[in-house]
Amino acid sequence: MKNILRTAGVLAVASASVLTGVTAAQAAPSCSTARVCLYDDYWFTGTPRSFGWVTYNVGVDSNDKGSSLVIGPATDPASPYVYFYVDNNFAGNNVVFRAGNASNDLRGLYMTPTRNWDDEITSVWG
């Protein structure tokens, strides 16, 4: 019986992967409440780093290194948005995400027609 259930579970995951185009390993990981999780590489791989929703500068180790991200749940449902800025102290171009969302590849998100958000995040406001 266990083998039948195990096989059914594997088939269910395989079917879901075919329908969604992603594998279980590619699904967005969770991020804590009122936190932003940045990953150095695409598909939530590479070095993970976590920041609060108000971060004036992500620091030398993280500056301009985020290639994918996950937004944790909001602490206040009335304020569910997080802004990412290209410069310190919430300056320069910005992009907004809603709490609970993620981006597996920031190369597809453009701040200008010729510049995407890959390796560009410096500050966070939410």
Coordinates of N, CA, C and O in Angstrom, one line a residue:
M1 N 0.8 -1.2 0.0 CA 0.0 0.0 0.0 C 0.9 1.3 0.0 O 0.6 2.2 -0.7
K2 N 2.0 1.2 0.8 CA 2.8 2.4 0.9 C 3.5 2.7 -0.5 O 3.6 3.8 -0.9
N3 N 3.8 1.6 -1.2 CA 4.4 1.8 -2.6 C 3.4 2.4 -3.5 O 3.8 3.2 -4.4
I4 N 2.2 2.0 -3.4 CA 1.1 2.6 -4.3 C 1.0 4.1 -4.0 O 0.9 4.9 -4.9
L5 N 0.9 4.4 -2.7 CA 0.7 5.8 -2.4 C 2.0 6.6 -2.7 O 1.9 7.8 -3.2
R6 N 3.2 6.1 -2.6 CA 4.4 6.7 -2.9 C 4.4 7.0 -4.4 O 4.8 8.1 -4.9
T7 N 4.0 6.0 -5.2 CA 4.0 6.1 -6.7 C 3.0 7.2 -7.1 O 3.2 8.0 -8.0
A8 N 1.8 7.1 -6.5 CA 0.8 8.1 -6.8 C 1.3 9.5 -6.5 O 1.0 10.5 -7.2
G9 N 2.0 9.7 -5.4 CA 2.6 11.0 -5.0 C 3.6 11.5 -6.0 O 3.6 12.7 -6.4
V10 N 4.4 10.6 -6.5 CA 5.5 11.0 -7.5 C 4.8 11.3 -8.8 O 5.1 12.3 -9.5
L11 N 3.8 10.6 -9.2 CA 3.0 10.9 -10.4 C 2.3 12.2 -10.3 O 2.3 13.0 -11.3
A12 N 1.8 12.5 -9.1 CA 1.1 13.8 -9.0 C 2.0 15.0 -9.1 O 1.8 16.0 -9.8
V13 N 3.2 14.9 -8.5 CA 4.3 15.9 -8.6 C 4.7 16.0 -10.1 O 4.8 17.1 -10.6
A14 N 4.9 14.9 -10.7 CA 5.4 14.9 -12.1 C 4.3 15.6 -13.0 O 4.6 16.4 -13.9
S15 N 3.0 15.2 -12.8 CA 1.9 15.8 -13.6 C 1.9 17.3 -13.3 O 1.7 18.1 -14.3
A16 N 2.0 17.8 -12.1 CA 1.9 19.2 -11.8 C 3.1 19.9 -12.5 O 3.0 21.0 -13.0
S17 N 4.3 19.3 -12.5 CA 5.4 19.9 -13.1 C 5.2 20.1 -14.6 O 5.6 21.1 -15.2
V18 N 4.6 19.1 -15.3 CA 4.4 19.2 -16.7 C 3.4 20.3 -17.0 O 3.5 21.1 -17.9
L19 N 2.3 20.4 -16.1 CA 1.3 21.4 -16.3 C 1.8 22.8 -16.1 O 1.4 23.8 -16.7
T20 N 2.7 23.0 -15.1 CA 3.1 24.3 -14.7 C 4.4 24.7 -15.3 O 4.8 25.9 -15.3
G21 N 5.2 23.8 -15.9 CA 6.4 24.1 -16.5 C 7.6 24.2 -15.5 O 8.7 24.7 -15.9
V22 N 7.4 24.0 -14.2 CA 8.4 24.1 -13.2 C 8.5 22.8 -12.5 O 7.6 22.0 -12.4
T23 N 9.7 22.5 -11.9 CA 9.9 21.3 -11.1 C 9.7 21.7 -9.7 O 9.7 22.9 -9.3
A24 N 9.6 20.7 -8.8 CA 9.4 21.0 -7.4 C 10.6 21.8 -6.9 O 10.5 22.7 -6.0
A25 N 11.8 21.5 -7.4 CA 13.0 22.3 -7.0 C 13.0 23.7 -7.4 O 13.7 24.6 -6.8
Q26 N 12.3 24.0 -8.5 CA 12.2 25.4 -9.0 C 11.2 26.3 -8.3 O 11.1 27.4 -8.5
A27 N 10.3 25.7 -7.5 CA 9.2 26.4 -6.9 C 9.8 27.4 -5.9 O 10.9 27.2 -5.3
A28 N 9.2 28.6 -5.8 CA 9.7 29.6 -4.9 C 9.7 29.1 -3.4 O 8.7 28.6 -2.9
P29 N 10.8 29.3 -2.8 CA 10.9 29.0 -1.3 C 10.1 30.0 -0.5 O 9.7 31.1 -1.1
S30 N 9.9 29.7 0.7 CA 9.2 30.7 1.5 C 10.1 31.7 2.1 O 11.3 31.5 2.1
C31 N 9.6 32.8 2.5 CA 10.4 33.9 3.1 C 9.6 34.4 4.3 O 8.3 34.4 4.3
S32 N 10.2 34.7 5.4 CA 9.5 35.1 6.7 C 8.7 36.3 6.5 O 8.9 37.1 5.6
T33 N 7.8 36.5 7.4 CA 6.9 37.7 7.5 C 7.7 39.0 7.5 O 8.7 39.1 8.3
A34 N 7.3 39.9 6.7 CA 7.9 41.2 6.6 C 9.4 41.1 6.2 O 10.2 42.0 6.6
R35 N 9.8 40.1 5.5 CA 11.2 39.9 5.0 C 11.2 39.8 3.5 O 10.2 39.5 2.9
V36 N 12.3 40.2 2.9 CA 12.6 40.0 1.5 C 13.8 39.0 1.4 O 14.8 39.2 2.2
C37 N 13.7 38.0 0.6 CA 14.8 37.1 0.4 C 15.3 37.2 -1.0 O 14.6 37.0 -2.0
L38 N 16.6 37.6 -1.1 CA 17.2 37.8 -2.4 C 18.2 36.6 -2.6 O 18.8 36.1 -1.6
Y39 N 18.3 36.2 -3.8 CA 19.2 35.1 -4.2 C 20.1 35.6 -5.3 O 19.7 36.3 -6.2
D40 N 21.4 35.2 -5.2 CA 22.4 35.6 -6.1 C 22.2 35.1 -7.5 O 22.7 35.6 -8.5
D41 N 21.5 34.0 -7.6 CA 21.3 33.3 -8.9 C 19.8 33.2 -9.3 O 19.0 33.4 -8.4
Y42 N 19.5 32.8 -10.5 CA 18.2 32.6 -10.9 C 17.5 31.4 -10.3 O 18.3 30.5 -9.9
W43 N 16.2 31.3 -10.3 CA 15.5 30.2 -9.8 C 15.8 29.9 -8.3 O 15.9 28.8 -7.9
F44 N 16.0 31.0 -7.6 CA 16.2 30.9 -6.1 C 17.3 30.0 -5.7 O 17.3 29.3 -4.8
T45 N 18.4 30.2 -6.4 CA 19.7 29.4 -6.1 C 20.8 30.4 -5.8 O 20.6 31.6 -6.0
G46 N 21.9 29.9 -5.5 CA 23.0 30.8 -5.1 C 22.8 31.2 -3.6 O 22.0 30.8 -2.9
T47 N 23.7 32.2 -3.2 CA 23.6 32.6 -1.8 C 22.3 33.3 -1.5 O 22.0 34.3 -2.2
P48 N 21.6 32.9 -0.5 CA 20.3 33.6 -0.1 C 20.6 34.6 1.0 O 21.5 34.4 1.8
R49 N 20.0 35.7 0.9 CA 20.1 36.8 1.9 C 18.7 37.3 2.2 O 17.9 37.5 1.3
S50 N 18.5 37.6 3.5 CA 17.2 38.1 4.0 C 17.3 39.5 4.6 O 18.3 39.7 5.3
F51 N 16.3 40.3 4.2 CA 16.3 41.7 4.7 C 14.9 42.1 5.2 O 13.9 41.5 4.7
G52 N 14.9 43.0 6.1 CA 13.6 43.6 6.5 C 13.0 44.5 5.4 O 13.7 44.8 4.4
W53 N 11.7 44.8 5.5 CA 11.1 45.6 4.5 C 11.6 47.0 4.4 O 11.2 47.7 3.5
V54 N 12.3 47.5 5.4 CA 12.9 48.8 5.4 C 14.4 48.6 5.5 O 14.9 48.4 6.6
T55 N 15.1 48.7 4.4 CA 16.6 48.5 4.4 C 17.2 49.6 3.5 O 17.0 49.6 2.3
Y56 N 17.9 50.5 4.2 CA 18.4 51.6 3.5 C 19.5 51.2 2.5 O 19.7 51.9 1.5
N57 N 20.2 50.2 2.8 CA 21.3 49.6 1.9 C 21.5 48.2 2.3 O 21.7 47.8 3.4
V58 N 21.4 47.3 1.3 CA 21.5 45.9 1.5 C 22.9 45.4 1.9 O 23.1 44.3 2.3
G59 N 23.9 46.3 1.8 CA 25.2 46.0 2.3 C 26.1 45.6 1.1 O 25.7 45.2 0.1
V60 N 27.4 45.6 1.4 CA 28.4 45.3 0.4 C 28.3 43.9 -0.1 O 28.4 43.7 -1.3
D61 N 28.0 43.0 0.7 CA 27.9 41.6 0.3 C 26.7 41.3 -0.6 O 26.7 40.3 -1.4
S62 N 25.7 42.1 -0.5 CA 24.5 41.9 -1.3 C 24.2 42.9 -2.4 O 23.4 42.7 -3.3
N63 N 24.8 44.1 -2.3 CA 24.5 45.1 -3.2 C 24.7 44.7 -4.7 O 25.8 44.2 -5.1
D64 N 23.7 44.9 -5.5 CA 23.7 44.6 -6.9 C 24.0 43.2 -7.2 O 24.8 42.9 -8.2
K65 N 23.5 42.3 -6.4 CA 23.8 40.8 -6.6 C 22.5 40.0 -6.7 O 22.6 38.8 -7.0
G66 N 21.3 40.6 -6.5 CA 20.1 39.8 -6.5 C 19.6 39.4 -7.9 O 19.5 40.3 -8.8
S67 N 19.5 38.1 -8.2 CA 19.0 37.7 -9.5 C 17.6 37.1 -9.4 O 16.9 36.9 -10.4
S68 N 17.1 36.7 -8.2 CA 15.8 36.2 -8.0 C 15.4 36.6 -6.6 O 16.3 36.9 -5.7
L69 N 14.1 36.7 -6.3 CA 13.7 37.2 -5.0 C 12.3 36.6 -4.6 O 11.5 36.2 -5.4
V70 N 12.1 36.6 -3.3 CA 10.8 36.2 -2.7 C 10.4 37.2 -1.7 O 11.3 37.6 -0.9
I71 N 9.2 37.6 -1.7 CA 8.6 38.6 -0.7 C 7.8 37.8 0.3 O 6.9 37.1 0.0
G72 N 8.1 38.0 1.6 CA 7.4 37.3 2.6 C 6.0 37.9 2.8 O 5.7 39.0 2.3
P73 N 5.2 37.3 3.7 CA 3.8 37.9 3.9 C 4.0 39.2 4.7 O 4.9 39.5 5.4
A74 N 3.0 40.1 4.5 CA 2.9 41.4 5.2 C 2.5 41.2 6.6 O 1.7 40.4 6.9
T75 N 3.0 42.1 7.5 CA 2.5 42.1 8.9 C 1.2 42.9 8.9 O 0.4 42.6 9.8
D76 N 1.1 43.9 8.0 CA -0.1 44.7 8.0 C -0.8 44.5 6.6 O -0.3 45.0 5.6
P77 N -1.9 43.9 6.6 CA -2.6 43.6 5.3 C -2.9 44.9 4.5 O -3.1 44.9 3.3
A78 N -3.0 46.0 5.2 CA -3.3 47.3 4.6 C -2.1 47.9 3.8 O -2.2 48.8 3.0
S79 N -0.9 47.3 4.1 CA 0.3 47.8 3.4 C 1.1 46.6 2.9 O 2.1 46.2 3.4
P80 N 0.6 46.0 1.8 CA 1.2 44.7 1.3 C 2.2 44.9 0.2 O 2.6 43.9 -0.4
Y81 N 2.7 46.1 0.0 CA 3.7 46.4 -1.1 C 5.1 46.6 -0.6 O 5.3 47.3 0.4
V82 N 6.0 46.1 -1.4 CA 7.5 46.3 -1.2 C 8.1 46.9 -2.4 O 7.9 46.4 -3.5
Y83 N 8.8 48.0 -2.2 CA 9.5 48.7 -3.3 C 11.0 48.4 -3.3 O 11.6 48.4 -2.2
F84 N 11.6 48.1 -4.4 CA 13.0 47.9 -4.5 C 13.6 49.0 -5.3 O 13.1 49.4 -6.3
Y85 N 14.7 49.6 -4.8 CA 15.4 50.7 -5.4 C 16.8 50.4 -5.9 O 17.5 49.5 -5.3
V86 N 17.2 51.0 -7.0 CA 18.5 50.8 -7.6 C 19.6 51.5 -6.8 O 20.8 51.1 -6.9
D87 N 19.3 52.5 -6.0 CA 20.3 53.3 -5.2 C 20.0 53.2 -3.7 O 18.9 52.8 -3.3
N88 N 21.0 53.7 -2.9 CA 20.8 53.8 -1.5 C 19.7 54.7 -1.1 O 19.3 55.6 -1.8
N89 N 19.2 54.5 0.1 CA 18.2 55.4 0.7 C 16.9 55.6 -0.1 O 16.4 56.7 -0.3
F90 N 16.5 54.5 -0.8 CA 15.2 54.5 -1.6 C 15.2 55.6 -2.7 O 14.3 56.3 -2.9
A91 N 16.3 55.6 -3.4 CA 16.5 56.6 -4.5 C 16.6 55.8 -5.8 O 17.0 54.7 -5.9
G92 N 16.4 56.6 -6.9 CA 16.6 56.0 -8.3 C 15.4 55.2 -8.7 O 14.3 55.3 -8.1
N93 N 15.6 54.5 -9.8 CA 14.5 53.7 -10.3 C 14.0 52.7 -9.3 O 14.8 52.3 -8.4
N94 N 12.7 52.4 -9.3 CA 12.2 51.4 -8.4 C 11.2 50.5 -9.1 O 10.6 50.8 -10.1
V95 N 10.9 49.3 -8.4 CA 9.9 48.4 -8.9 C 9.2 47.9 -7.6 O 9.8 47.9 -6.6
V96 N 7.9 47.6 -7.8 CA 7.1 47.2 -6.7 C 6.6 45.8 -6.8 O 6.3 45.4 -7.9
F97 N 6.6 45.1 -5.7 CA 6.1 43.7 -5.6 C 5.0 43.7 -4.5 O 5.2 44.4 -3.5
R98 N 4.1 42.8 -4.6 CA 3.1 42.6 -3.5 C 3.6 41.5 -2.6 O 4.3 40.5 -3.1
A99 N 3.3 41.5 -1.3 CA 3.7 40.5 -0.4 C 3.3 39.1 -0.9 O 2.2 39.0 -1.5
G100 N 4.1 38.2 -0.6 CA 3.8 36.8 -1.0 C 4.2 36.4 -2.4 O 4.0 35.3 -2.8
N101 N 4.6 37.4 -3.2 CA 5.0 37.1 -4.6 C 6.5 36.9 -4.7 O 7.3 37.1 -3.8
A102 N 6.9 36.5 -5.9 CA 8.3 36.1 -6.1 C 8.7 36.4 -7.6 O 7.8 36.4 -8.5
S103 N 10.0 36.5 -7.9 CA 10.4 36.5 -9.3 C 11.6 35.6 -9.4 O 12.6 35.7 -8.6
N104 N 11.5 34.6 -10.3 CA 12.6 33.6 -10.4 C 13.7 34.1 -11.3 O 14.8 33.4 -11.3
D105 N 13.5 35.2 -12.0 CA 14.6 35.7 -12.9 C 14.4 37.2 -13.1 O 13.5 37.5 -13.9
L106 N 15.1 38.0 -12.5 CA 15.0 39.4 -12.6 C 15.4 40.0 -14.0 O 15.2 41.2 -14.3
R107 N 16.0 39.2 -14.8 CA 16.4 39.6 -16.2 C 15.2 40.0 -17.0 O 15.3 40.8 -17.9
G108 N 14.0 39.4 -16.7 CA 12.8 39.7 -17.5 C 12.0 40.9 -17.0 O 11.0 41.2 -17.5
L109 N 12.5 41.6 -15.9 CA 11.9 42.7 -15.4 C 12.7 44.0 -15.7 O 13.8 44.1 -15.2
Y110 N 12.1 44.9 -16.4 CA 12.9 46.1 -16.9 C 12.6 47.3 -16.2 O 11.4 47.6 -15.9
M111 N 13.6 48.1 -15.9 CA 13.4 49.5 -15.3 C 13.5 50.5 -16.4 O 12.9 51.6 -16.3
T112 N 14.2 50.2 -17.5 CA 14.2 51.1 -18.7 C 14.2 50.1 -19.8 O 14.4 48.9 -19.7
P113 N 14.0 50.6 -21.1 CA 14.0 49.7 -22.2 C 15.2 48.8 -22.4 O 15.2 47.8 -23.0
T114 N 16.4 49.3 -21.9 CA 17.6 48.6 -22.1 C 18.3 48.1 -20.8 O 19.4 47.6 -20.9
R115 N 17.6 48.3 -19.7 CA 18.2 47.9 -18.4 C 17.2 47.1 -17.6 O 16.2 47.6 -17.3
N116 N 17.6 45.9 -17.2 CA 16.7 45.1 -16.3 C 17.2 45.1 -14.9 O 18.1 45.8 -14.5
W117 N 16.4 44.4 -14.0 CA 16.7 44.5 -12.6 C 17.7 43.4 -12.1 O 17.9 43.4 -10.9
D118 N 18.2 42.6 -12.9 CA 19.2 41.6 -12.5 C 20.4 42.3 -12.0 O 21.0 43.2 -12.6
D119 N 20.8 42.0 -10.7 CA 22.0 42.5 -10.1 C 21.9 44.1 -9.9 O 22.9 44.8 -10.2
E120 N 20.8 44.6 -9.5 CA 20.6 46.0 -9.4 C 20.0 46.5 -8.1 O 20.0 47.7 -7.8
I121 N 19.5 45.7 -7.2 CA 18.8 46.1 -6.0 C 19.8 46.6 -5.0 O 20.8 45.9 -4.6
T122 N 19.5 47.8 -4.4 CA 20.4 48.4 -3.4 C 19.6 48.7 -2.1 O 20.2 48.6 -1.0
S123 N 18.4 49.1 -2.2 CA 17.6 49.4 -1.0 C 16.1 48.9 -1.2 O 15.7 48.7 -2.3
V124 N 15.5 48.7 0.0 CA 14.1 48.1 0.0 C 13.2 48.9 1.0 O 13.7 49.3 2.1
W125 N 12.0 49.2 0.5 CA 11.1 49.9 1.3 C 9.7 49.3 1.3 O 9.2 49.0 0.2
G126 N 9.1 48.9 2.4 CA 7.8 48.3 2.4 C 6.9 48.7 3.5 O 7.3 49.5 4.4

